[in-house]
């Protein structure tokens, strides 16, 4: 049976609808950085997703090629994730989507080294005749966070975030979103097939003790 990160690490992918504390260890990702409105048709954000999946599926299907990755195990593709902030920092204003700075990400299985990532990028470029140079191998060390499941449209996230902020304050924490820690979203629903009111998104904020 294929290894499913969402099921095996439920603490990271399936929180309840009430805020909770969690310590997140370093994880490796493929990532694309960019700016602008994620809803722009044909824009940089949507292009980044195509680039990520191009390499992600190259890695997953490498078992069918002559390139055998050491330690390979069959797995379910991890969900798309995103790190978000806006020019100037501070709280995110969902009415200013054009000011978003984002990092689109997909988690890598543990057997994928930076060397194997480079192989997959070259393989994807060769097969798809596309430029994958924007895709990076990154390690994100998130540390102590508050997270909560948000159910509903992305534009309704501020209500869930307000509950998270209250929880943080009541427990002696404050948000710690700086140059290396971000507003983090994990997308558990396929926006193309799911009604907006049923979308499931993990929202995670890095924190520090007051």
XYZ file of C-alpha atoms in Angstrom:
210
model
C 0.000 0.000 0.000
C 1.308 3.460 -0.913
C 2.560 5.611 1.969
C 0.124 8.492 2.579
C 1.625 11.446 4.442
C -1.807 12.831 5.322
C -2.757 9.596 7.081
C 0.615 8.753 8.600
C 1.224 12.287 9.910
C -2.283 13.378 10.778
C -0.929 15.867 13.306
C 0.480 17.953 10.435
C -2.315 17.558 7.886
C -5.570 16.850 9.711
C -5.978 19.243 12.656
C -9.363 19.932 14.201
C -11.409 23.065 13.698
C -10.074 24.509 16.949
C -6.569 26.014 17.226
C -3.801 23.799 18.561
C -0.098 24.026 19.259
C 2.297 21.946 17.186
C 6.043 21.672 16.729
C 6.899 21.078 13.068
C 10.257 19.466 12.224
C 12.338 20.413 9.166
C 10.910 19.068 5.904
C 12.167 19.113 2.322
C 10.082 20.583 -0.492
C 10.182 21.501 -4.115
C 9.210 25.159 -4.299
C 8.594 28.086 -6.621
C 8.728 31.688 -5.399
C 6.685 34.480 -6.899
C 4.535 37.581 -6.509
C 1.063 38.667 -7.496
C -2.597 37.701 -7.428
C -2.970 33.898 -7.204
C -6.326 34.103 -8.976
C -4.927 35.710 -12.125
C -5.752 33.463 -15.068
C -2.503 32.234 -16.570
C -0.565 34.198 -13.942
C 2.684 33.340 -12.197
C 1.016 31.478 -9.314
C -0.916 29.082 -11.535
C 2.163 28.567 -13.677
C 4.144 27.673 -10.550
C 1.738 24.853 -9.732
C 2.271 23.325 -13.160
C 6.025 23.461 -12.656
C 5.803 21.808 -9.235
C 3.658 18.930 -10.395
C 5.844 18.433 -13.453
C 8.782 17.582 -11.205
C 6.731 15.931 -8.452
C 5.291 13.369 -10.856
C 8.701 12.822 -12.464
C 9.993 11.803 -9.030
C 6.975 9.656 -8.225
C 7.139 7.797 -11.547
C 10.928 7.374 -11.507
C 10.312 3.785 -10.389
C 9.310 3.037 -13.987
C 12.551 4.378 -15.436
C 16.125 3.155 -15.483
C 16.930 5.766 -12.807
C 16.303 3.985 -9.517
C 16.413 6.253 -6.462
C 17.997 4.713 -3.401
C 15.403 4.114 -0.683
C 12.454 4.721 -3.004
C 9.031 3.780 -1.627
C 5.620 4.152 -3.243
C 3.623 7.066 -1.884
C 0.534 9.202 -2.363
C 1.364 12.641 -3.718
C 1.494 15.080 -0.750
C -0.843 18.083 -0.936
C 0.024 21.456 -2.389
C 1.151 24.004 0.211
C 1.819 27.719 0.217
C 3.740 30.275 2.271
C 2.284 33.776 2.080
C 3.085 37.342 3.029
C 2.515 40.804 1.588
C 4.779 43.651 0.630
C 5.509 45.658 3.752
C 4.786 42.778 6.131
C 2.159 42.878 8.862
C -1.250 41.224 8.792
C -2.430 39.833 5.467
C -5.074 41.935 3.726
C -7.113 39.646 1.472
C -8.380 42.618 -0.531
C -4.808 43.307 -1.759
C -4.115 40.059 -3.578
C -1.868 41.834 -6.082
C 0.587 42.491 -3.216
C 1.044 38.845 -2.279
C 4.507 37.315 -2.127
C 4.254 33.536 -2.075
C 6.127 30.268 -2.144
C 4.246 27.321 -3.686
C 5.476 23.977 -2.344
C 5.030 20.204 -2.440
C 6.631 18.044 0.238
C 9.306 15.607 -0.890
C 9.628 12.037 0.360
C 12.650 11.504 2.575
C 14.574 9.545 -0.064
C 14.698 12.578 -2.408
C 18.063 14.291 -2.001
C 19.090 17.516 -3.678
C 20.999 15.417 -6.216
C 17.865 13.432 -7.052
C 15.909 16.670 -7.347
C 18.389 17.936 -9.919
C 17.977 14.709 -11.882
C 14.174 15.074 -11.819
C 14.335 18.702 -12.959
C 16.576 17.787 -15.893
C 14.362 14.821 -16.754
C 11.209 16.964 -16.678
C 12.833 19.594 -18.901
C 13.868 16.933 -21.403
C 10.480 15.238 -21.566
C 8.225 18.294 -21.407
C 10.480 20.683 -23.334
C 9.823 23.346 -20.683
C 11.942 25.500 -18.393
C 11.918 24.257 -14.799
C 14.706 26.531 -13.565
C 12.350 28.379 -11.183
C 11.825 25.244 -9.102
C 14.034 24.955 -6.001
C 14.899 22.268 -3.468
C 14.276 23.866 -0.053
C 14.284 22.781 3.572
C 11.718 24.579 5.714
C 12.240 24.442 9.475
C 8.937 25.756 10.805
C 9.252 25.073 14.516
C 6.561 25.974 17.050
C 3.237 26.940 15.473
C -0.485 27.299 15.982
C -2.614 25.554 13.388
C -6.299 25.066 12.666
C -8.500 23.557 9.968
C -10.326 26.210 7.936
C -13.439 25.051 6.109
C -14.802 27.387 3.459
C -13.621 29.919 0.865
C -10.084 31.265 1.085
C -11.422 34.819 1.440
C -13.143 33.773 4.687
C -9.862 32.768 6.323
C -9.619 35.959 8.448
C -12.384 34.608 10.718
C -10.358 31.454 11.429
C -7.182 33.481 11.844
C -8.910 35.719 14.416
C -9.751 32.627 16.483
C -6.123 31.472 16.199
C -4.839 34.885 17.312
C -7.131 34.837 20.354
C -5.924 31.346 21.245
C -2.323 32.507 20.947
C -2.870 35.517 23.196
C -4.732 33.483 25.815
C -1.847 31.020 25.981
C 0.962 33.564 26.097
C 2.125 33.512 22.470
C 2.381 35.978 19.609
C 2.757 35.453 15.868
C 6.339 35.330 14.619
C 6.029 35.865 10.882
C 9.323 37.407 9.810
C 11.678 36.947 6.885
C 12.016 33.207 7.454
C 8.625 32.174 8.928
C 5.333 32.718 7.127
C 1.563 32.391 7.048
C 1.288 28.772 5.875
C -1.575 27.060 4.084
C -1.975 23.383 3.167
C -4.634 22.658 0.554
C -6.495 19.416 1.218
C -9.258 19.968 -1.358
C -9.159 20.139 -5.138
C -10.487 23.616 -5.844
C -11.561 22.455 -9.333
C -13.907 19.807 -7.924
C -14.919 21.108 -4.500
C -17.568 23.698 -3.723
C -16.078 26.793 -2.012
C -18.008 26.241 1.213
C -16.469 22.765 1.570
C -12.829 23.597 0.889
C -10.483 22.287 3.591
C -7.317 24.270 4.252
C -4.851 23.856 7.107
C -3.781 27.306 8.345
C -0.540 27.411 10.317
C 1.157 30.388 11.959
C 4.632 30.380 13.543
C 4.649 31.696 17.106
C 6.938 32.599 19.972
C 6.313 32.718 23.713
C 5.759 36.187 25.105
